[in-house]
Short mmCIF file of C-alpha atoms in Angstrom, two decimals:
data_model
loop_
_atom_site.label_atom_id
_atom_site.label_comp_id
_atom_site.label_asym_id
_atom_site.label_seq_id
_atom_site.Cartn_x
_atom_site.Cartn_y
_atom_site.Cartn_z
CA UNK A 489 -0.06 0.04 0.07
CA UNK A 490 1.84 3.06 -1.14
CA UNK A 491 0.83 6.63 -2.04
CA UNK A 492 1.56 7.49 -5.63
CA UNK A 493 2.01 10.99 -6.60
CA UNK A 494 0.81 12.30 -10.15
CA UNK A 495 2.14 15.67 -11.46
CA UNK A 496 0.52 17.70 -14.07
CA UNK A 497 3.04 19.35 -16.53
CA UNK A 498 1.44 22.71 -17.50
CA UNK A 499 1.96 26.62 -17.51
CA UNK A 500 2.47 26.48 -13.64
CA UNK A 501 5.84 25.07 -13.89
CA UNK A 502 7.53 21.36 -13.52
CA UNK A 503 8.21 21.49 -9.69
CA UNK A 504 5.14 19.11 -9.29
CA UNK A 505 6.29 16.67 -12.02
CA UNK A 506 9.71 16.55 -10.78
CA UNK A 507 8.51 15.16 -7.41
CA UNK A 508 5.99 12.74 -8.77
CA UNK A 509 6.07 9.24 -9.85
CA UNK A 510 3.92 9.82 -13.03
CA UNK A 511 3.65 12.90 -15.16
CA UNK A 512 0.91 13.94 -17.72
CA UNK A 513 -0.14 16.75 -19.86
CA UNK A 514 -3.87 16.91 -18.97
CA UNK A 515 -6.23 15.75 -16.20
CA UNK A 516 -8.34 13.85 -18.43
CA UNK A 517 -5.42 11.35 -18.63
CA UNK A 518 -6.10 10.46 -14.85
CA UNK A 519 -9.04 8.48 -16.19
CA UNK A 520 -7.38 5.84 -18.30
CA UNK A 521 -4.43 5.92 -15.64
CA UNK A 522 -6.64 4.81 -12.84
CA UNK A 523 -9.37 2.91 -14.20
CA UNK A 524 -7.44 0.93 -17.01
CA UNK A 525 -3.60 0.87 -16.19
CA UNK A 526 -4.38 1.07 -12.71
CA UNK A 527 -6.87 -1.85 -12.68
CA UNK A 528 -4.60 -4.05 -15.02
CA UNK A 529 -1.67 -3.69 -12.67
CA UNK A 530 -3.40 -4.46 -9.57
CA UNK A 531 -4.82 -7.74 -11.19
CA UNK A 532 -1.51 -8.56 -12.54
CA UNK A 533 0.39 -7.85 -9.44
CA UNK A 534 -2.17 -9.45 -7.22
CA UNK A 535 -1.90 -12.96 -9.19
CA UNK A 536 1.78 -13.09 -9.83
CA UNK A 537 2.64 -12.50 -6.25
CA UNK A 538 0.47 -15.51 -5.32
CA UNK A 539 1.81 -17.47 -8.29
CA UNK A 540 5.59 -16.76 -7.47
CA UNK A 541 4.79 -18.21 -3.94
CA UNK A 542 3.14 -21.14 -5.34
CA UNK A 543 5.63 -21.68 -8.09
CA UNK A 544 8.71 -21.93 -5.89
CA UNK A 545 7.27 -23.30 -2.72
CA UNK A 546 5.83 -26.40 -4.56
CA UNK A 547 9.35 -27.21 -5.82
CA UNK A 548 11.10 -26.80 -2.42
CA UNK A 549 8.33 -28.57 -0.56
CA UNK A 550 9.00 -31.52 -2.97
CA UNK A 551 12.61 -31.23 -1.81
CA UNK A 552 11.57 -31.23 1.79
CA UNK A 553 9.48 -34.48 1.32
CA UNK A 554 12.51 -36.15 -0.06
CA UNK A 555 14.74 -35.00 3.17
CA UNK A 556 12.22 -36.65 5.52
CA UNK A 557 12.89 -39.91 3.81
CA UNK A 558 16.70 -39.59 3.48
CA UNK A 559 17.16 -38.73 7.47
CA UNK A 560 17.97 -35.28 6.69
CA UNK A 561 21.09 -36.02 4.94
CA UNK A 562 22.68 -33.74 2.13
CA UNK A 563 22.00 -35.97 -0.53
CA UNK A 564 18.95 -34.70 -3.16
CA UNK A 565 17.45 -36.86 -6.19
CA UNK A 566 17.26 -33.68 -8.24
CA UNK A 567 20.50 -32.55 -9.89
CA UNK A 568 21.93 -29.31 -9.08
CA UNK A 569 21.82 -28.14 -12.43
CA UNK A 570 17.97 -28.65 -12.51
CA UNK A 571 17.60 -26.90 -9.06
CA UNK A 572 19.40 -23.76 -10.52
CA UNK A 573 17.65 -23.75 -14.00
CA UNK A 574 14.31 -24.18 -12.40
CA UNK A 575 13.77 -20.51 -11.69
CA UNK A 576 16.14 -19.45 -14.27
CA UNK A 577 14.88 -21.01 -17.26
CA UNK A 578 12.15 -23.54 -16.80
CA UNK A 579 9.55 -21.48 -15.14
CA UNK A 580 10.85 -17.83 -15.46
CA UNK A 581 9.74 -16.87 -19.04
CA UNK A 582 6.18 -17.74 -18.69
CA UNK A 583 5.76 -16.03 -15.49
CA UNK A 584 7.50 -12.65 -17.04
CA UNK A 585 5.20 -12.80 -20.20
CA UNK A 586 1.90 -13.44 -18.53
CA UNK A 587 2.61 -10.59 -15.97
CA UNK A 588 3.26 -8.22 -18.81
CA UNK A 589 0.67 -9.12 -21.16
CA UNK A 590 -2.25 -10.48 -19.44
CA UNK A 591 -5.48 -8.45 -19.21
CA UNK A 592 -8.59 -9.54 -17.27
CA UNK A 593 -10.91 -6.95 -19.20
CA UNK A 594 -10.98 -4.85 -22.17
CA UNK A 595 -10.23 -1.10 -22.08
CA UNK A 596 -13.47 -0.26 -23.40
CA UNK A 597 -15.30 -2.26 -20.43
CA UNK A 598 -13.06 -0.78 -17.77
CA UNK A 599 -13.94 2.98 -18.99
CA UNK A 600 -17.53 2.10 -19.51
CA UNK A 601 -18.07 0.66 -16.24
CA UNK A 602 -15.75 2.56 -13.56
CA UNK A 603 -17.32 0.62 -10.62
CA UNK A 604 -15.13 -2.39 -11.65
CA UNK A 605 -12.22 -0.39 -10.19
CA UNK A 606 -13.82 -1.38 -6.85
CA UNK A 607 -12.19 -4.87 -7.48
CA UNK A 608 -8.97 -3.53 -5.98
CA UNK A 609 -10.46 -1.70 -3.13
CA UNK A 610 -12.21 -4.93 -2.03
CA UNK A 611 -8.93 -6.89 -2.30
CA UNK A 612 -10.28 -9.30 -4.79
CA UNK A 613 -7.05 -10.29 -6.30
CA UNK A 614 -4.79 -10.57 -3.16
CA UNK A 615 -5.78 -11.02 0.51
CA UNK A 616 -4.84 -12.77 3.41
CA UNK A 617 -7.28 -15.49 2.60
CA UNK A 618 -6.23 -16.01 -0.93
CA UNK A 619 -2.81 -16.25 0.22
CA UNK A 620 -3.44 -19.11 2.79
CA UNK A 621 -5.72 -20.91 0.21
CA UNK A 622 -2.77 -20.71 -2.35
CA UNK A 623 -0.48 -22.11 0.55
CA UNK A 624 -2.89 -25.18 1.04
CA UNK A 625 -3.29 -25.70 -2.56
CA UNK A 626 0.41 -25.76 -3.16
CA UNK A 627 1.07 -28.20 -0.16
CA UNK A 628 -1.51 -30.48 -1.51
CA UNK A 629 0.24 -30.39 -5.03
CA UNK A 630 3.60 -31.04 -3.47
CA UNK A 631 2.55 -33.99 -1.50
CA UNK A 632 0.78 -35.45 -4.90
CA UNK A 633 4.02 -34.86 -6.88
CA UNK A 634 6.19 -36.32 -4.19
CA UNK A 635 4.21 -39.37 -3.16
CA UNK A 636 2.82 -40.64 -6.34
CA UNK A 637 6.11 -41.77 -7.96
CA UNK A 638 7.66 -42.46 -4.53
CA UNK A 639 5.17 -45.11 -3.92
CA UNK A 640 4.76 -46.31 -7.63
CA UNK A 641 8.28 -46.92 -7.97
CA UNK A 642 8.84 -48.42 -4.15
CA UNK A 643 9.87 -51.98 -5.02
CA UNK A 644 11.26 -51.10 -8.50
CA UNK A 645 14.77 -50.89 -9.70
CA UNK A 646 14.45 -47.17 -10.62
CA UNK A 647 17.10 -45.16 -8.51
CA UNK A 648 16.74 -41.81 -6.94
CA UNK A 649 18.22 -39.56 -9.91
CA UNK A 650 15.52 -41.26 -12.37
CA UNK A 651 12.81 -40.14 -9.51
CA UNK A 652 14.62 -36.63 -9.46
CA UNK A 653 14.04 -36.40 -13.25
CA UNK A 654 10.31 -37.44 -13.02
CA UNK A 655 9.87 -34.76 -10.11
CA UNK A 656 11.52 -32.14 -11.86
CA UNK A 657 9.71 -32.83 -15.04
CA UNK A 658 6.35 -33.08 -13.14
CA UNK A 659 6.76 -29.87 -11.18
CA UNK A 660 7.58 -28.17 -14.21
CA UNK A 661 4.65 -29.45 -16.21
CA UNK A 662 2.46 -28.53 -13.32
CA UNK A 663 3.31 -25.03 -12.63
CA UNK A 664 3.06 -24.12 -16.12
CA UNK A 665 -0.47 -25.79 -16.75
CA UNK A 666 -1.49 -24.38 -13.46
CA UNK A 667 -0.36 -20.79 -15.24
CA UNK A 668 -2.31 -21.72 -18.18
CA UNK A 669 -5.37 -22.29 -16.69
CA UNK A 670 -5.57 -18.73 -15.26
CA UNK A 671 -4.70 -16.98 -18.43
CA UNK A 672 -7.21 -14.87 -19.48
CA UNK A 673 -6.14 -13.33 -22.79
CA UNK A 674 -4.05 -15.72 -24.90
CA UNK A 675 -1.61 -14.43 -27.47
CA UNK A 676 1.17 -16.08 -29.62
CA UNK A 677 3.71 -15.37 -27.28
CA UNK A 678 1.77 -16.66 -24.25
CA UNK A 679 1.59 -19.89 -26.24
CA UNK A 680 5.27 -19.70 -27.02
CA UNK A 681 6.36 -19.01 -23.70
CA UNK A 682 4.42 -21.74 -21.66
CA UNK A 683 4.63 -24.58 -24.16
CA UNK A 684 8.18 -23.32 -25.05
CA UNK A 685 9.51 -23.75 -21.41
CA UNK A 686 7.81 -27.27 -21.08
CA UNK A 687 9.98 -28.28 -24.01
CA UNK A 688 12.90 -26.40 -23.07
CA UNK A 689 12.87 -28.17 -19.61
CA UNK A 690 12.71 -31.49 -21.30
CA UNK A 691 15.56 -30.79 -23.58
CA UNK A 692 17.86 -29.70 -20.63
CA UNK A 693 17.01 -32.57 -18.68
CA UNK A 694 18.13 -34.80 -21.67
CA UNK A 695 21.15 -32.90 -22.02
CA UNK A 696 22.17 -33.11 -18.32
CA UNK A 697 21.52 -36.79 -18.27
CA UNK A 698 23.66 -37.56 -21.29
CA UNK A 699 26.79 -35.88 -19.61
CA UNK A 700 28.67 -38.82 -18.15
CA UNK A 701 30.68 -36.77 -15.03
CA UNK A 702 27.17 -35.64 -13.84
CA UNK A 703 25.22 -37.62 -11.49
CA UNK A 704 22.33 -39.60 -13.07
CA UNK A 705 23.81 -40.43 -16.25
CA UNK A 706 21.33 -41.92 -18.65
CA UNK A 707 18.73 -41.90 -16.04
CA UNK A 708 15.80 -40.20 -18.01
CA UNK A 709 16.35 -42.67 -20.68
CA UNK A 710 15.76 -45.56 -18.28
CA UNK A 711 12.84 -43.98 -16.82
CA UNK A 712 10.62 -43.00 -20.05
CA UNK A 713 10.98 -46.38 -21.41
CA UNK A 714 8.48 -47.68 -18.80
CA UNK A 715 5.05 -47.15 -19.03
CA UNK A 716 4.63 -46.36 -15.38
CA UNK A 717 6.55 -42.97 -16.12
CA UNK A 718 4.01 -41.58 -18.43
CA UNK A 719 1.05 -42.89 -16.35
CA UNK A 720 2.57 -40.89 -13.13
CA UNK A 721 3.16 -38.03 -15.42
CA UNK A 722 -0.27 -37.97 -16.44
CA UNK A 723 -2.04 -39.04 -13.26
CA UNK A 724 -0.30 -36.41 -11.26
CA UNK A 725 -1.39 -33.61 -13.28
CA UNK A 726 -5.07 -34.47 -12.99
CA UNK A 727 -4.79 -35.21 -9.23
CA UNK A 728 -2.88 -32.44 -8.36
CA UNK A 729 -5.00 -29.68 -10.21
CA UNK A 730 -8.58 -31.33 -9.78
CA UNK A 731 -9.38 -29.42 -6.74
CA UNK A 732 -8.26 -26.10 -7.93
CA UNK A 733 -10.08 -26.61 -11.20
CA UNK A 734 -13.31 -27.93 -9.32
CA UNK A 735 -13.23 -24.89 -6.82
CA UNK A 736 -12.65 -22.26 -9.88
CA UNK A 737 -15.46 -23.67 -11.76
CA UNK A 738 -18.06 -23.50 -8.76
CA UNK A 739 -16.90 -20.02 -8.21
CA UNK A 740 -17.28 -18.71 -11.74
CA UNK A 741 -20.74 -20.73 -12.14
CA UNK A 742 -22.46 -20.25 -8.91
CA UNK A 743 -20.68 -17.10 -7.46
CA UNK A 744 -19.48 -15.20 -10.13
CA UNK A 745 -17.59 -11.65 -9.54
CA UNK A 746 -18.24 -8.41 -11.39
CA UNK A 747 -15.04 -8.81 -13.24
CA UNK A 748 -16.21 -12.56 -14.43
CA UNK A 749 -19.50 -10.92 -15.30
CA UNK A 750 -17.93 -8.00 -17.30
CA UNK A 751 -15.51 -10.34 -19.11
CA UNK A 752 -18.29 -12.77 -20.16
CA UNK A 753 -19.95 -9.37 -21.47
CA UNK A 754 -16.77 -8.74 -23.26
CA UNK A 755 -16.92 -12.09 -25.04
CA UNK A 756 -20.35 -12.22 -26.03
CA UNK A 757 -20.72 -8.28 -26.98
CA UNK A 758 -24.27 -8.25 -27.03
CA UNK A 759 -24.81 -8.48 -23.17
CA UNK A 760 -22.79 -5.25 -22.36
CA UNK A 761 -25.76 -3.32 -21.35
CA UNK A 762 -27.41 -5.97 -19.06
CA UNK A 763 -24.12 -6.55 -17.42
CA UNK A 764 -23.79 -2.87 -16.30
CA UNK A 765 -27.42 -3.00 -14.97
CA UNK A 766 -26.31 -6.08 -12.86
CA UNK A 767 -23.33 -4.42 -11.54
CA UNK A 768 -25.04 -1.27 -10.53
CA UNK A 769 -27.87 -3.17 -9.02
CA UNK A 770 -25.56 -5.07 -6.83
CA UNK A 771 -25.12 -2.78 -3.62
CA UNK A 772 -22.77 -5.30 -1.91
CA UNK A 773 -20.30 -4.64 -4.64
CA UNK A 774 -20.49 -0.73 -4.70
#
């Protein structure tokens, strides 16, 4: 919560502009600055704070569950290279692209219905409740990611390095699909960043496992040759994301917010007037 200074550059001088965070030439520019760019920025920042907590915590928690079964030793199933590349390459590009390009509503809708700005005042995109729900969802997903392969390969000849590759691929698939579920406005750049990140992860894991001097040499090839790998990879995505998907569908269909109503009006076009009336008639959202 910060105070933002906006200076008007006019005949009175530039002292206010020099001491401000934003400068503009006319007062009428305040409307798009607040109602359009202010709303977009709040929506992106609110979501990305929660997503980055989730994205990093789910990977760390998988390592935490592994430590419990190794007696808190210094060994790790996930290679050091994958641990470093996870935040640098595997999941960073989609996060940056979506944080810059995603828009929950069009400029026209935000200017037509200024009451939608109340979304930020009501803290609908970020609050302590949403934070703890995200942490609970992260905990559930990390448990599924770790324990499904752990018990699936309990009595097999698959070593820790192979499991580490499976955990790495599963987490990267999971966090990118999780992000894809929440993307509102798709562009070719969004597509390329999310699916390209998954492909880049697979390529990097293969390259790491073909270097003889690194631990886990040839592990990924022994792993993918078994059908259980593909069953685990698919099953984990479904089991981990099902609670979030179910709750999200319930809220959108049974308890839609003003933003959701306006977004559907944006999509179908001919409902714009009705949507405005619905928003204005909802006293709990003024």
